[in-house]
Amino acid sequence: SAVAYLKNGQTPTMIPIPHNGRTMPSLVSILPSNHDNDKEIVMVGREAAEAAHTYGVEPYCNVKRILGTGGKLSPDIVKVVPFVQPSPVGQTFKKNSLTNQIADAQNFPTLLRKSTTPLENDPATTLRPEVISSHVLRTLVETAQNHTHCRVTRAVIGVPAYFHDAQREATQQAAQLAGLDKVKLLRE
């Protein structure tokens, strides 16, 4: 992931991301709080990778692959997305019509198990992929705000050209969770 802005309203300029450089791996680690009333600790990018070594918590990765998906996932996807909990019902991902894929995304969404709990199929221990993606986007937004000293409420987000409507909608939802009011999606 990367973030840039228009310097003087004209020149696209990359912003270095603290602890990451010009680009940041789209990794997210969620660590349990040390205190009963505190929120979980979220680490993004290289910090999430380091948390894996320091705390033994595997980071979420490749989450973009399951944004806006549902139904049965291919075994290849299940292998590369840690903590994925595909729905056992619905059509098989990417093997049926686009209409079926979108219907499955709405009716049988793919969820992620919280990395801090071993329980499966418990609503209290699952996350939507949009939540994980929002942590990555929030880090990029905060980086831009700190660099420009301006509040960031709008952004252009690059998405793969093959993303269907449900995947683009999931990206929009992640952006809203990250605090963005208006988002333009740009097909890569």
XYZ file of C-alpha atoms in Angstrom:
188
model
C 0.000 0.000 0.000
C 1.106 3.559 -0.621
C -0.203 7.086 -0.180
C 0.348 10.230 -2.233
C -1.098 13.716 -2.534
C -1.099 16.534 -5.060
C 1.650 18.913 -3.963
C 0.558 22.485 -4.647
C -2.547 20.946 -6.174
C -0.593 19.747 -9.225
C 2.336 17.379 -8.635
C 1.606 13.831 -7.390
C 3.980 13.211 -4.491
C 4.507 9.986 -2.516
C 4.382 10.318 1.264
C 6.766 8.164 3.312
C 4.865 5.955 5.752
C 6.403 5.888 9.245
C 8.158 2.577 10.045
C 7.524 1.430 6.452
C 9.066 3.699 3.821
C 7.335 4.613 0.545
C 5.206 1.463 0.554
C 3.666 -0.565 3.349
C 2.742 -4.246 3.364
C -1.009 -4.676 3.801
C -0.619 -6.650 7.016
C -2.677 -6.174 10.187
C -2.051 -7.710 13.609
C -4.583 -7.407 16.403
C -3.163 -8.022 19.850
C -5.286 -8.533 22.950
C -5.278 -5.721 25.471
C -3.284 -6.062 28.673
C -6.206 -4.587 30.592
C -9.816 -5.720 30.841
C -11.407 -2.446 29.669
C -8.911 -1.431 26.996
C -9.363 -1.961 23.295
C -7.273 -4.388 21.331
C -3.961 -3.123 19.994
C -3.871 -2.849 16.200
C -0.567 -2.875 14.319
C -0.294 -2.308 10.581
C 2.427 -2.818 7.974
C 5.934 -3.714 9.074
C 4.894 -3.327 12.723
C 2.347 -6.124 12.159
C 5.073 -8.310 10.666
C 7.328 -7.606 13.655
C 4.449 -8.417 16.034
C 4.319 -11.877 14.509
C 7.891 -12.493 15.662
C 7.613 -10.647 18.978
C 4.185 -11.787 20.156
C 3.577 -14.883 18.049
C 0.381 -13.445 16.532
C 0.040 -14.195 12.829
C -0.996 -11.082 10.888
C -3.982 -10.833 8.587
C -2.751 -10.725 4.995
C -4.173 -11.020 1.476
C -7.514 -9.777 2.813
C -8.157 -7.824 -0.384
C -8.672 -11.200 -2.094
C -11.805 -11.871 -0.055
C -13.296 -8.369 0.148
C -16.891 -8.521 -1.066
C -16.877 -12.279 -1.539
C -19.061 -14.991 -0.115
C -20.160 -18.549 -0.482
C -17.634 -21.326 -0.867
C -14.094 -20.139 -1.520
C -11.562 -21.928 -3.669
C -8.948 -23.939 -1.735
C -6.240 -21.645 -3.146
C -7.802 -18.600 -1.468
C -8.302 -20.425 1.832
C -4.586 -21.349 1.864
C -3.292 -17.771 1.469
C -5.716 -15.841 3.692
C -5.083 -16.632 7.374
C -8.114 -16.908 9.664
C -10.600 -17.049 6.776
C -13.961 -18.627 7.563
C -15.682 -19.218 4.242
C -19.378 -19.843 4.235
C -20.207 -23.520 3.663
C -23.211 -22.532 1.539
C -23.659 -20.644 -1.703
C -21.980 -21.031 -5.066
C -18.287 -21.702 -5.522
C -16.215 -18.510 -5.729
C -15.217 -17.442 -9.275
C -16.690 -20.557 -10.880
C -20.234 -19.337 -11.411
C -21.800 -16.279 -12.914
C -21.074 -12.791 -11.653
C -24.686 -12.596 -10.482
C -24.138 -15.642 -8.231
C -20.883 -14.199 -6.870
C -22.577 -10.924 -5.934
C -25.567 -12.733 -4.395
C -23.224 -14.930 -2.334
C -21.308 -11.867 -1.132
C -24.553 -10.351 0.152
C -26.221 -13.494 1.503
C -23.252 -15.582 2.681
C -20.348 -13.162 3.310
C -16.849 -14.428 3.920
C -15.686 -13.689 7.471
C -12.371 -13.770 9.296
C -11.822 -15.369 12.680
C -10.252 -13.041 15.226
C -6.598 -13.950 15.474
C -6.699 -13.748 19.270
C -9.285 -16.481 19.751
C -9.359 -20.137 18.713
C -13.159 -20.365 18.543
C -14.759 -20.809 15.148
C -18.271 -19.995 13.912
C -18.998 -17.678 16.863
C -20.254 -14.219 15.756
C -18.411 -12.598 18.669
C -15.101 -13.938 17.363
C -15.410 -12.992 13.685
C -14.562 -9.890 11.664
C -15.613 -8.731 8.243
C -12.695 -8.268 5.824
C -13.718 -4.597 5.496
C -12.686 -4.028 9.120
C -9.168 -5.330 8.471
C -8.885 -3.279 5.259
C -10.072 -0.191 7.125
C -7.069 -0.459 9.463
C -4.721 -0.303 6.466
C -6.634 2.634 4.967
C -6.767 4.440 8.325
C -2.972 4.215 8.601
C -2.631 5.722 5.125
C -5.136 8.496 5.945
C -3.329 9.320 9.201
C -0.010 9.413 7.347
C -1.433 11.871 4.808
C -2.968 14.034 7.548
C 0.287 14.174 9.513
C 2.260 15.050 6.376
C -0.097 17.709 4.996
C -1.401 19.020 8.345
C -4.886 18.884 6.830
C -7.880 16.687 7.603
C -8.318 14.052 4.889
C -11.945 13.202 4.070
C -11.676 12.270 0.385
C -9.423 9.847 -1.441
C -8.825 7.930 -4.646
C -8.278 4.226 -3.961
C -6.856 1.832 -6.527
C -8.674 -1.490 -6.871
C -7.965 -4.421 -9.185
C -9.708 -4.151 -12.554
C -11.395 -7.523 -12.016
C -13.244 -6.383 -8.845
C -16.995 -6.826 -9.259
C -19.674 -4.551 -7.737
C -19.737 -6.276 -4.341
C -15.940 -6.038 -4.038
C -15.980 -2.346 -4.953
C -18.781 -1.759 -2.431
C -16.766 -3.559 0.261
C -13.814 -1.271 -0.516
C -16.116 1.749 -0.118
C -17.301 0.384 3.253
C -13.698 -0.078 4.405
C -12.977 3.532 3.420
C -15.960 4.754 5.436
C -14.782 2.759 8.451
C -11.380 4.439 8.008
C -13.035 7.856 8.291
C -13.247 8.840 4.630
C -16.446 10.597 3.526
C -15.986 10.426 -0.220
C -14.013 7.883 -2.211
C -13.336 7.468 -5.912
C -12.299 3.958 -6.930
C -9.717 3.732 -9.693
C -9.382 0.448 -11.539
C -5.733 -0.589 -11.735
